[in-house]
Amino acid sequence: MGYDQKFMEEAIALSGECFQSEKGGPFGAVVVQNGKIVGRGRNRVTADNDPTAHAEIQAIREACQYLKTFQLKGCEIYASCEPCPMCLGAIYWARPDVVYYAASRQDAAHAGFDDSFIYEEISLPTPSRKIPAIQHACPAAQIILEQWNTWKKKVSY
């Protein structure tokens, strides 16, 4: 394992193909395991009308399907740009060994993809955020979580 320029070049090539084919923004990503690409992703937000269809998410989904697992331990992610907060969350859930990226979030902001607002919002207390998130406590929700805690067949992740 370790950085390999050819995989970054593939992620960047995907990012160019993506917007030139008018199927999404200029972002691409690949997941690599043991020197082999096991997942590719292109930004498909506008093509799929799906705000979660970012390149890293697509690559993670494809790799997990291919590897038949929900975690990417032993894998590397190469992204054409620094992952946004949503992708970063997905990356942490997937648990790859490392993420390599080319352009920075500042470069993305300069191109019109400014995530600084989201980074700022995440750090605020819930009541101070621009989009209200209001808890309506319901005992049934806590009961389900308690049942999960003691369920013998659960798969931890």
Coordinates of C-alpha atoms in Angstrom, one line a residue:
M1 CA 0.0 0.0 0.0
G2 CA 1.0 3.6 -0.5
Y3 CA 0.3 6.4 -2.9
D4 CA 0.2 5.4 -6.6
Q5 CA -0.2 8.3 -9.1
K6 CA -2.0 6.1 -11.6
F7 CA -5.0 5.8 -9.3
M8 CA -5.1 9.5 -8.8
E9 CA -5.0 10.0 -12.6
E10 CA -7.9 7.6 -12.9
A11 CA -9.9 9.6 -10.3
I12 CA -9.1 12.8 -12.1
A13 CA -10.0 11.3 -15.5
L14 CA -13.4 10.3 -14.1
S15 CA -14.0 13.8 -12.9
G16 CA -13.3 15.2 -16.3
E17 CA -15.5 12.7 -18.1
C18 CA -18.3 13.4 -15.6
F19 CA -18.9 17.0 -16.4
Q20 CA -18.0 16.8 -20.1
S21 CA -20.7 14.2 -20.5
E22 CA -23.1 16.6 -18.7
K23 CA -23.9 14.0 -16.1
G24 CA -22.6 15.7 -13.0
G25 CA -20.0 17.9 -11.4
P26 CA -16.3 17.7 -11.9
F27 CA -15.5 15.0 -9.3
G28 CA -14.2 11.4 -9.5
A29 CA -13.0 8.8 -7.1
V30 CA -11.7 5.2 -7.0
V31 CA -11.4 2.6 -4.3
V32 CA -8.3 0.5 -4.5
Q33 CA -7.5 -2.8 -2.8
N34 CA -4.2 -4.6 -3.2
G35 CA -3.3 -2.5 -6.2
K36 CA -6.6 -3.1 -8.0
I37 CA -9.5 -0.7 -8.5
V38 CA -12.5 -2.2 -6.9
G39 CA -14.9 0.8 -7.1
R40 CA -15.2 3.8 -9.4
G41 CA -17.4 6.8 -8.8
R42 CA -18.4 9.9 -10.8
N43 CA -20.5 12.8 -9.5
R44 CA -24.1 12.1 -10.7
V45 CA -26.0 14.7 -8.7
T46 CA -27.7 16.3 -11.6
A47 CA -27.9 13.2 -13.8
D48 CA -29.7 11.3 -11.0
N49 CA -31.4 14.2 -9.3
D50 CA -29.7 12.9 -6.1
P51 CA -27.8 15.3 -3.9
T52 CA -26.0 12.3 -2.3
A53 CA -24.7 11.0 -5.6
H54 CA -21.1 12.3 -5.1
A55 CA -18.2 10.5 -6.6
E56 CA -16.8 9.2 -3.3
I57 CA -20.2 7.8 -2.3
Q58 CA -20.6 6.1 -5.7
A59 CA -17.1 4.6 -5.5
I60 CA -17.7 3.3 -1.9
R61 CA -21.1 1.8 -3.0
E62 CA -19.5 0.0 -6.0
A63 CA -16.5 -1.2 -4.0
C64 CA -18.7 -2.6 -1.2
Q65 CA -21.0 -4.3 -3.6
Y66 CA -17.9 -5.8 -5.4
L67 CA -16.2 -6.9 -2.2
K68 CA -19.5 -8.0 -0.6
T69 CA -18.8 -6.0 2.6
F70 CA -19.9 -2.8 4.2
Q71 CA -16.4 -1.8 5.4
L72 CA -13.4 -1.0 3.3
K73 CA -10.6 -2.0 5.6
G74 CA -7.4 -2.7 3.6
C75 CA -8.6 -0.2 0.9
E76 CA -7.5 3.2 -0.3
I77 CA -9.6 6.0 -1.7
Y78 CA -8.3 8.3 -4.4
A79 CA -10.5 11.4 -5.0
S80 CA -10.0 14.2 -7.5
C81 CA -10.9 16.7 -4.7
E82 CA -10.9 16.8 -0.9
P83 CA -14.1 15.1 0.3
C84 CA -17.0 17.2 1.3
P85 CA -18.5 16.7 4.8
M86 CA -21.1 14.2 3.6
C87 CA -18.5 12.1 1.8
L88 CA -16.1 12.4 4.7
G89 CA -18.8 10.9 7.0
A90 CA -19.4 8.1 4.5
I91 CA -15.6 7.5 4.3
Y92 CA -15.4 7.2 8.1
W93 CA -18.3 4.7 8.2
A94 CA -16.6 2.7 5.4
R95 CA -13.3 2.7 7.3
P96 CA -10.7 2.6 4.5
D97 CA -7.1 2.8 5.5
V98 CA -6.3 6.1 3.8
V99 CA -7.8 8.8 1.5
Y100 CA -5.7 10.6 -1.1
Y101 CA -7.1 13.7 -2.8
A102 CA -5.8 16.1 -5.4
A103 CA -7.7 19.5 -5.3
S104 CA -8.4 21.1 -2.0
R105 CA -11.8 22.3 -0.6
Q106 CA -10.6 25.8 -1.3
D107 CA -10.0 24.9 -4.9
A108 CA -13.5 23.4 -5.0
A109 CA -14.9 26.6 -3.5
H110 CA -13.2 28.7 -6.2
A111 CA -15.0 26.5 -8.8
G112 CA -18.4 27.1 -7.1
F113 CA -18.5 24.2 -4.7
D114 CA -18.1 25.9 -1.3
D115 CA -18.7 23.5 1.6
S116 CA -17.6 26.0 4.3
F117 CA -21.2 26.7 5.2
I118 CA -21.7 23.0 6.0
Y119 CA -18.5 22.7 8.0
E120 CA -19.6 25.7 10.0
E121 CA -23.1 24.3 10.5
I122 CA -21.9 21.0 11.8
S123 CA -19.9 22.6 14.5
L124 CA -22.9 24.6 15.8
P125 CA -25.2 23.4 18.5
T126 CA -28.3 21.9 16.9
P127 CA -30.7 24.7 17.8
S128 CA -28.3 27.3 16.2
R129 CA -28.3 25.7 12.8
K130 CA -30.0 27.2 9.7
I131 CA -32.1 24.1 9.0
P132 CA -34.1 23.3 12.2
A133 CA -33.7 19.8 13.6
I134 CA -36.3 19.4 16.3
Q135 CA -36.4 16.4 18.5
H136 CA -39.8 14.9 19.3
A137 CA -38.9 12.2 21.9
C138 CA -40.9 9.0 21.4
P139 CA -40.4 6.1 23.8
A140 CA -40.9 3.6 21.0
A141 CA -37.6 4.8 19.4
Q142 CA -35.7 4.2 22.6
I143 CA -37.2 0.8 23.0
I144 CA -36.1 -0.2 19.5
L145 CA -32.5 0.9 20.3
E146 CA -32.6 -1.0 23.6
Q147 CA -33.8 -4.1 21.7
W148 CA -31.0 -3.7 19.2
N149 CA -28.5 -3.6 22.1
T150 CA -29.5 -7.0 23.3
W151 CA -30.3 -8.6 20.0
K152 CA -28.2 -11.7 19.5
K153 CA -28.1 -11.6 15.7
K154 CA -27.0 -8.0 15.3
V155 CA -24.1 -7.2 13.0
S156 CA -22.1 -4.4 14.6
Y157 CA -20.7 -1.7 12.4

